[in-house]
Amino acid sequence: MADTAVRLKTHNRLARSLRHVGDAITRDIVGAAGFGILFLIILMSVVGPYFFPLDTISDPDKLLMAPSADHFLGTDHLGRDIWAQVVSGGRELLVLAFLTAIVAVLLGIFLGSLAALVRGRFDAVMLFLADVWLTIPRFPLLVVLSGFFRLDAVALAIVLAILSWAGLFRTIRAEVLSLKKRDYVEAAFMLDMPIGYIIFREIIPNMAGFIAASFTLLMRAAIYAQVGLVFLGLLPLDQNWGVMINVAWNQGVIYNPDAISFLLAPTIVICLLILSLVWISRSLEELFNPSLRK
């Protein structure tokens, strides 16, 4: 009976958090715009390739054409439609960003909560490791790793998540140290509940806003990292907005006004994706942080 009551209370807290998020979307124009842009980009990347399939055969008669009625963003150096490449170039990037963020958030939540609840030597060791980890320059390390190992999308996501856990670990640990003094957490300890139950049923629902904001920031960092590595030619990816920028730059389209859309189109879409994540993060921070509310 007591367990049912505790579970019901936890579900109620999570439901309230979700309702607050919905209220933020409807009240905050910037946050609503961010969610709208992100939704449109996801919709374009998931559904768009079925309506605008990639050209698999080059056409020498249409090399680097200016935008026209048949190709409203023009064509690339092989005569292929640029819009079809833009539509198909986001799926892999979004999957990698989402996978990186979910793994990094789970690592940060589990290790940060465990360190704050267990304390003692485990907490001291984890703090030391986090401090050391934060001093490692991530992008140069990724460049070195890409030179020695073949990193596909999944491997890169895991590497990025492992490199991103330390900052989130310290913040989660500080939040849990504050939350563990609450009555419902102390009651869970007194009832001898398992650590996993306390973390995921009692503590995490009360950090939903912070976790959501951190999730969007981790996605943004993963997108920056992947696009940077692809632009440098260090990742063997078939179709990606970063690949389009790399190819367009190497083909010198910056000096060709008719074909400049080959470079600008993927750049603008990446900027819109990053901007949407920044606006969403800001909206969530204002929602769950009373000192930032308007």
CSV table of C-alpha atoms in Angstrom, one decimal:
chain,number,residue,atom,x,y,z
A,1,MET,CA,0.0,0.0,0.0
A,2,ALA,CA,2.8,2.4,0.9
A,3,ASP,CA,4.7,1.5,-2.2
A,4,THR,CA,1.6,2.3,-4.3
A,5,ALA,CA,1.2,5.7,-2.7
A,6,VAL,CA,4.9,6.5,-3.3
A,7,ARG,CA,4.6,5.4,-6.9
A,8,LEU,CA,1.5,7.5,-7.4
A,9,LYS,CA,3.2,10.6,-5.9
A,10,THR,CA,6.2,10.1,-8.2
A,11,HIS,CA,3.9,9.8,-11.2
A,12,ASN,CA,2.0,13.0,-10.1
A,13,ARG,CA,5.3,14.9,-9.9
A,14,LEU,CA,6.4,13.8,-13.4
A,15,ALA,CA,2.9,14.6,-14.8
A,16,ARG,CA,3.2,18.1,-13.3
A,17,SER,CA,6.6,18.6,-14.8
A,18,LEU,CA,5.3,17.6,-18.3
A,19,ARG,CA,2.4,20.0,-17.9
A,20,HIS,CA,4.8,22.8,-17.0
A,21,VAL,CA,6.8,22.0,-20.2
A,22,GLY,CA,3.6,22.2,-22.2
A,23,ASP,CA,2.7,25.5,-20.6
A,24,ALA,CA,6.1,26.9,-21.4
A,25,ILE,CA,5.7,26.0,-25.0
A,26,THR,CA,2.4,27.9,-25.3
A,27,ARG,CA,3.5,30.9,-23.3
A,28,ASP,CA,7.1,31.5,-24.5
A,29,ILE,CA,7.2,32.6,-28.1
A,30,VAL,CA,10.9,31.9,-28.4
A,31,GLY,CA,10.6,28.4,-26.9
A,32,ALA,CA,7.6,27.7,-29.2
A,33,ALA,CA,9.6,28.8,-32.2
A,34,GLY,CA,12.4,26.6,-31.2
A,35,PHE,CA,10.2,23.5,-30.8
A,36,GLY,CA,8.5,24.4,-34.1
A,37,ILE,CA,11.8,24.6,-36.0
A,38,LEU,CA,13.1,21.4,-34.5
A,39,PHE,CA,9.9,19.6,-35.3
A,40,LEU,CA,10.0,20.8,-38.9
A,41,ILE,CA,13.6,19.7,-39.3
A,42,ILE,CA,12.9,16.2,-37.8
A,43,LEU,CA,9.8,15.9,-40.1
A,44,MET,CA,11.9,16.9,-43.1
A,45,SER,CA,14.6,14.4,-42.3
A,46,VAL,CA,12.3,11.5,-41.6
A,47,VAL,CA,9.5,12.0,-44.2
A,48,GLY,CA,11.3,14.1,-46.8
A,49,PRO,CA,13.5,11.4,-48.4
A,50,TYR,CA,10.4,9.5,-49.4
A,51,PHE,CA,9.2,12.5,-51.5
A,52,PHE,CA,12.6,13.8,-52.6
A,53,PRO,CA,14.8,10.8,-53.1
A,54,LEU,CA,18.6,11.2,-53.7
A,55,ASP,CA,19.9,11.3,-57.2
A,56,THR,CA,22.1,8.2,-57.7
A,57,ILE,CA,23.3,9.1,-61.2
A,58,SER,CA,25.3,12.2,-62.1
A,59,ASP,CA,24.2,14.4,-65.0
A,60,PRO,CA,27.2,16.2,-66.7
A,61,ASP,CA,24.7,18.6,-68.4
A,62,LYS,CA,23.6,20.0,-65.0
A,63,LEU,CA,26.9,20.6,-63.1
A,64,LEU,CA,26.7,23.4,-60.5
A,65,MET,CA,23.5,24.9,-61.9
A,66,ALA,CA,21.8,27.9,-60.4
A,67,PRO,CA,18.4,27.5,-58.7
A,68,SER,CA,15.6,26.9,-61.1
A,69,ALA,CA,12.1,25.6,-61.3
A,70,ASP,CA,13.4,22.0,-61.6
A,71,HIS,CA,16.0,22.4,-58.9
A,72,PHE,CA,15.1,25.3,-56.7
A,73,LEU,CA,18.3,25.1,-54.8
A,74,GLY,CA,20.4,24.2,-57.8
A,75,THR,CA,22.6,21.2,-58.4
A,76,ASP,CA,26.0,20.1,-57.1
A,77,HIS,CA,29.3,19.3,-58.9
A,78,LEU,CA,27.8,16.0,-60.2
A,79,GLY,CA,24.5,17.5,-61.4
A,80,ARG,CA,22.5,16.1,-58.5
A,81,ASP,CA,19.7,18.0,-56.8
A,82,ILE,CA,20.8,20.0,-53.8
A,83,TRP,CA,17.4,20.0,-52.1
A,84,ALA,CA,17.2,16.2,-52.1
A,85,GLN,CA,20.6,16.1,-50.4
A,86,VAL,CA,19.5,18.6,-47.8
A,87,VAL,CA,16.4,16.6,-47.0
A,88,SER,CA,18.4,13.4,-46.7
A,89,GLY,CA,21.4,14.9,-44.8
A,90,GLY,CA,19.8,15.4,-41.4
A,91,ARG,CA,18.7,11.9,-40.4
A,92,GLU,CA,22.2,10.6,-39.5
A,93,LEU,CA,23.1,13.9,-37.8
A,94,LEU,CA,19.9,13.9,-35.6
A,95,VAL,CA,20.3,10.3,-34.7
A,96,LEU,CA,23.9,10.8,-33.6
A,97,ALA,CA,23.0,13.9,-31.6
A,98,PHE,CA,20.1,12.2,-29.9
A,99,LEU,CA,22.2,9.1,-29.1
A,100,THR,CA,25.1,11.1,-27.7
A,101,ALA,CA,22.8,13.2,-25.5
A,102,ILE,CA,20.9,10.2,-24.1
A,103,VAL,CA,24.0,8.2,-23.3
A,104,ALA,CA,25.7,11.2,-21.7
A,105,VAL,CA,22.6,12.1,-19.7
A,106,LEU,CA,22.2,8.6,-18.4
A,107,LEU,CA,25.9,8.5,-17.4
A,108,GLY,CA,25.8,11.8,-15.7
A,109,ILE,CA,22.5,11.0,-13.9
A,110,PHE,CA,23.6,7.6,-12.7
A,111,LEU,CA,27.1,8.5,-11.6
A,112,GLY,CA,26.2,11.9,-10.2
A,113,SER,CA,23.3,10.6,-8.2
A,114,LEU,CA,25.2,7.6,-7.0
A,115,ALA,CA,28.2,9.7,-5.9
A,116,ALA,CA,25.9,12.1,-4.0
A,117,LEU,CA,23.9,9.4,-2.3
A,118,VAL,CA,26.8,7.0,-1.5
A,119,ARG,CA,29.5,9.7,-0.7
A,120,GLY,CA,32.7,8.5,1.0
A,121,ARG,CA,35.6,7.2,-1.1
A,122,PHE,CA,33.5,6.6,-4.2
A,123,ASP,CA,32.4,10.2,-4.3
A,124,ALA,CA,36.0,11.4,-3.8
A,125,VAL,CA,37.3,9.2,-6.6
A,126,MET,CA,34.5,10.3,-9.0
A,127,LEU,CA,35.1,13.9,-8.3
A,128,PHE,CA,38.8,13.5,-9.0
A,129,LEU,CA,38.1,11.7,-12.3
A,130,ALA,CA,35.6,14.3,-13.3
A,131,ASP,CA,38.1,17.1,-12.6
A,132,VAL,CA,40.8,15.4,-14.7
A,133,TRP,CA,38.2,14.6,-17.5
A,134,LEU,CA,37.2,18.2,-17.7
A,135,THR,CA,40.8,19.3,-18.5
A,136,ILE,CA,40.9,17.1,-21.6
A,137,PRO,CA,40.4,19.1,-24.8
A,138,ARG,CA,37.6,17.2,-26.5
A,139,PHE,CA,37.8,18.2,-30.1
A,140,PRO,CA,41.6,17.8,-30.5
A,141,LEU,CA,41.2,14.3,-28.9
A,142,LEU,CA,38.4,13.5,-31.3
A,143,VAL,CA,40.7,14.5,-34.2
A,144,VAL,CA,43.4,12.2,-32.9
A,145,LEU,CA,41.0,9.3,-32.4
A,146,SER,CA,39.6,9.7,-35.8
A,147,GLY,CA,43.1,9.4,-37.3
A,148,PHE,CA,43.7,6.1,-35.5
A,149,PHE,CA,40.2,4.5,-35.5
A,150,ARG,CA,37.3,4.2,-37.9
A,151,LEU,CA,34.5,5.9,-36.1
A,152,ASP,CA,31.0,5.3,-37.5
A,153,ALA,CA,28.0,7.2,-36.2
A,154,VAL,CA,27.3,4.9,-33.3
A,155,ALA,CA,31.0,4.7,-32.2
A,156,LEU,CA,31.3,8.5,-32.5
A,157,ALA,CA,28.1,9.0,-30.4
A,158,ILE,CA,29.5,6.7,-27.6
A,159,VAL,CA,32.9,8.5,-27.7
A,160,LEU,CA,31.2,11.9,-27.5
A,161,ALA,CA,29.0,10.8,-24.6
A,162,ILE,CA,32.0,9.5,-22.7
A,163,LEU,CA,33.8,12.8,-23.2
A,164,SER,CA,30.7,14.8,-22.1
A,165,TRP,CA,29.8,13.0,-18.8
A,166,ALA,CA,32.0,15.0,-16.4
A,167,GLY,CA,30.3,18.4,-16.5
A,168,LEU,CA,26.9,16.9,-16.2
A,169,PHE,CA,28.1,14.6,-13.4
A,170,ARG,CA,29.2,17.6,-11.2
A,171,THR,CA,25.9,19.5,-11.8
A,172,ILE,CA,23.8,16.4,-11.1
A,173,ARG,CA,25.8,15.6,-8.0
A,174,ALA,CA,25.2,19.1,-6.6
A,175,GLU,CA,21.5,18.9,-7.4
A,176,VAL,CA,21.1,15.5,-5.7
A,177,LEU,CA,23.0,16.7,-2.6
A,178,SER,CA,20.3,19.4,-2.3
A,179,LEU,CA,17.4,17.1,-3.0
A,180,LYS,CA,18.5,14.3,-0.7
A,181,LYS,CA,17.6,16.4,2.3
A,182,ARG,CA,14.0,16.5,1.2
A,183,ASP,CA,11.5,14.6,3.3
A,184,TYR,CA,10.4,12.2,0.6
A,185,VAL,CA,14.0,11.2,-0.1
A,186,GLU,CA,14.8,10.7,3.5
A,187,ALA,CA,11.6,8.6,3.8
A,188,ALA,CA,12.7,6.4,1.0
A,189,PHE,CA,16.0,5.8,2.7
A,190,MET,CA,14.2,5.0,6.0
A,191,LEU,CA,12.0,2.5,4.1
A,192,ASP,CA,15.3,0.9,2.9
A,193,MET,CA,14.5,1.4,-0.8
A,194,PRO,CA,17.1,0.4,-3.4
A,195,ILE,CA,19.5,3.1,-4.7
A,196,GLY,CA,18.2,2.7,-8.2
A,197,TYR,CA,14.6,3.2,-7.0
A,198,ILE,CA,15.5,6.4,-5.1
A,199,ILE,CA,17.5,7.8,-8.1
A,200,PHE,CA,14.9,7.1,-10.8
A,201,ARG,CA,11.7,7.4,-8.8
A,202,GLU,CA,12.3,10.1,-6.2
A,203,ILE,CA,15.1,12.3,-7.5
A,204,ILE,CA,15.0,12.3,-11.3
A,205,PRO,CA,11.4,13.5,-11.7
A,206,ASN,CA,12.3,16.6,-9.7
A,207,MET,CA,15.2,17.4,-12.1
A,208,ALA,CA,13.2,17.0,-15.3
A,209,GLY,CA,13.6,20.6,-16.4
A,210,PHE,CA,17.3,20.7,-15.8
A,211,ILE,CA,17.8,17.3,-17.5
A,212,ALA,CA,15.8,18.4,-20.5
A,213,ALA,CA,17.9,21.6,-20.9
A,214,SER,CA,21.1,19.6,-20.5
A,215,PHE,CA,19.9,17.2,-23.1
A,216,THR,CA,19.4,19.9,-25.7
A,217,LEU,CA,22.9,21.4,-24.9
A,218,LEU,CA,24.5,18.0,-25.3
A,219,MET,CA,22.8,17.5,-28.7
A,220,ARG,CA,24.1,20.9,-29.8
A,221,ALA,CA,27.7,20.0,-28.8
A,222,ALA,CA,27.4,16.6,-30.6
A,223,ILE,CA,26.2,18.4,-33.8
A,224,TYR,CA,29.1,20.8,-33.6
A,225,ALA,CA,31.6,18.0,-33.1
A,226,GLN,CA,30.3,15.8,-35.9
A,227,VAL,CA,30.0,18.6,-38.4
A,228,GLY,CA,33.5,19.8,-37.5
A,229,LEU,CA,35.0,16.3,-38.0
A,230,VAL,CA,33.1,15.8,-41.2
A,231,PHE,CA,34.3,19.2,-42.6
A,232,LEU,CA,37.9,18.2,-41.9
A,233,GLY,CA,37.3,14.9,-43.8
A,234,LEU,CA,37.9,12.7,-40.7
A,235,LEU,CA,34.6,10.8,-40.7
A,236,PRO,CA,33.6,8.4,-43.4
A,237,LEU,CA,29.9,9.4,-43.7
A,238,ASP,CA,27.9,8.9,-46.9
A,239,GLN,CA,25.2,11.6,-46.7
A,240,ASN,CA,25.4,14.4,-44.2
A,241,TRP,CA,25.1,18.2,-44.1
A,242,GLY,CA,28.7,18.4,-42.9
A,243,VAL,CA,29.7,16.2,-45.9
A,244,MET,CA,27.9,18.7,-48.2
A,245,ILE,CA,29.8,21.6,-46.7
A,246,ASN,CA,33.1,19.8,-47.1
A,247,VAL,CA,32.4,18.8,-50.7
A,248,ALA,CA,31.1,22.3,-51.6
A,249,TRP,CA,34.2,24.0,-50.1
A,250,ASN,CA,36.6,21.6,-51.8
A,251,GLN,CA,34.8,22.3,-55.2
A,252,GLY,CA,35.3,26.0,-54.7
A,253,VAL,CA,31.7,27.0,-54.9
A,254,ILE,CA,32.4,30.0,-52.8
A,255,TYR,CA,33.8,31.5,-55.9
A,256,ASN,CA,30.8,30.5,-58.0
A,257,PRO,CA,27.8,32.7,-57.4
A,258,ASP,CA,25.5,30.4,-59.3
A,259,ALA,CA,26.3,27.4,-57.1
A,260,ILE,CA,26.7,29.2,-53.7
A,261,SER,CA,23.5,27.5,-52.5
A,262,PHE,CA,25.4,24.2,-52.4
A,263,LEU,CA,27.4,25.7,-49.5
A,264,LEU,CA,24.7,27.9,-48.0
A,265,ALA,CA,21.8,25.4,-47.8
A,266,PRO,CA,23.4,22.9,-45.4
A,267,THR,CA,25.0,25.7,-43.4
A,268,ILE,CA,21.6,27.5,-42.9
A,269,VAL,CA,19.9,24.2,-41.9
A,270,ILE,CA,22.6,23.5,-39.3
A,271,CYS,CA,22.3,27.0,-38.0
A,272,LEU,CA,18.5,26.7,-37.7
A,273,LEU,CA,18.9,23.3,-35.9
A,274,ILE,CA,21.4,24.8,-33.4
A,275,LEU,CA,19.3,27.9,-32.9
A,276,SER,CA,16.2,25.8,-32.2
A,277,LEU,CA,18.1,23.8,-29.5
A,278,VAL,CA,19.4,27.0,-27.9
A,279,TRP,CA,15.9,28.5,-27.8
A,280,ILE,CA,14.4,25.3,-26.4
A,281,SER,CA,17.1,25.1,-23.7
A,282,ARG,CA,16.6,28.7,-22.7
A,283,SER,CA,12.8,28.2,-22.5
A,284,LEU,CA,13.2,25.2,-20.3
A,285,GLU,CA,15.7,26.9,-18.0
A,286,GLU,CA,13.3,29.9,-17.6
A,287,LEU,CA,10.5,27.5,-16.8
A,288,PHE,CA,12.2,25.4,-14.1
A,289,ASN,CA,14.5,28.2,-12.6
A,290,PRO,CA,12.4,30.7,-10.7
A,291,SER,CA,15.1,33.3,-10.7
A,292,LEU,CA,15.1,33.4,-14.6
A,293,ARG,CA,11.3,33.6,-15.0
A,294,LYS,CA,9.9,36.8,-16.5
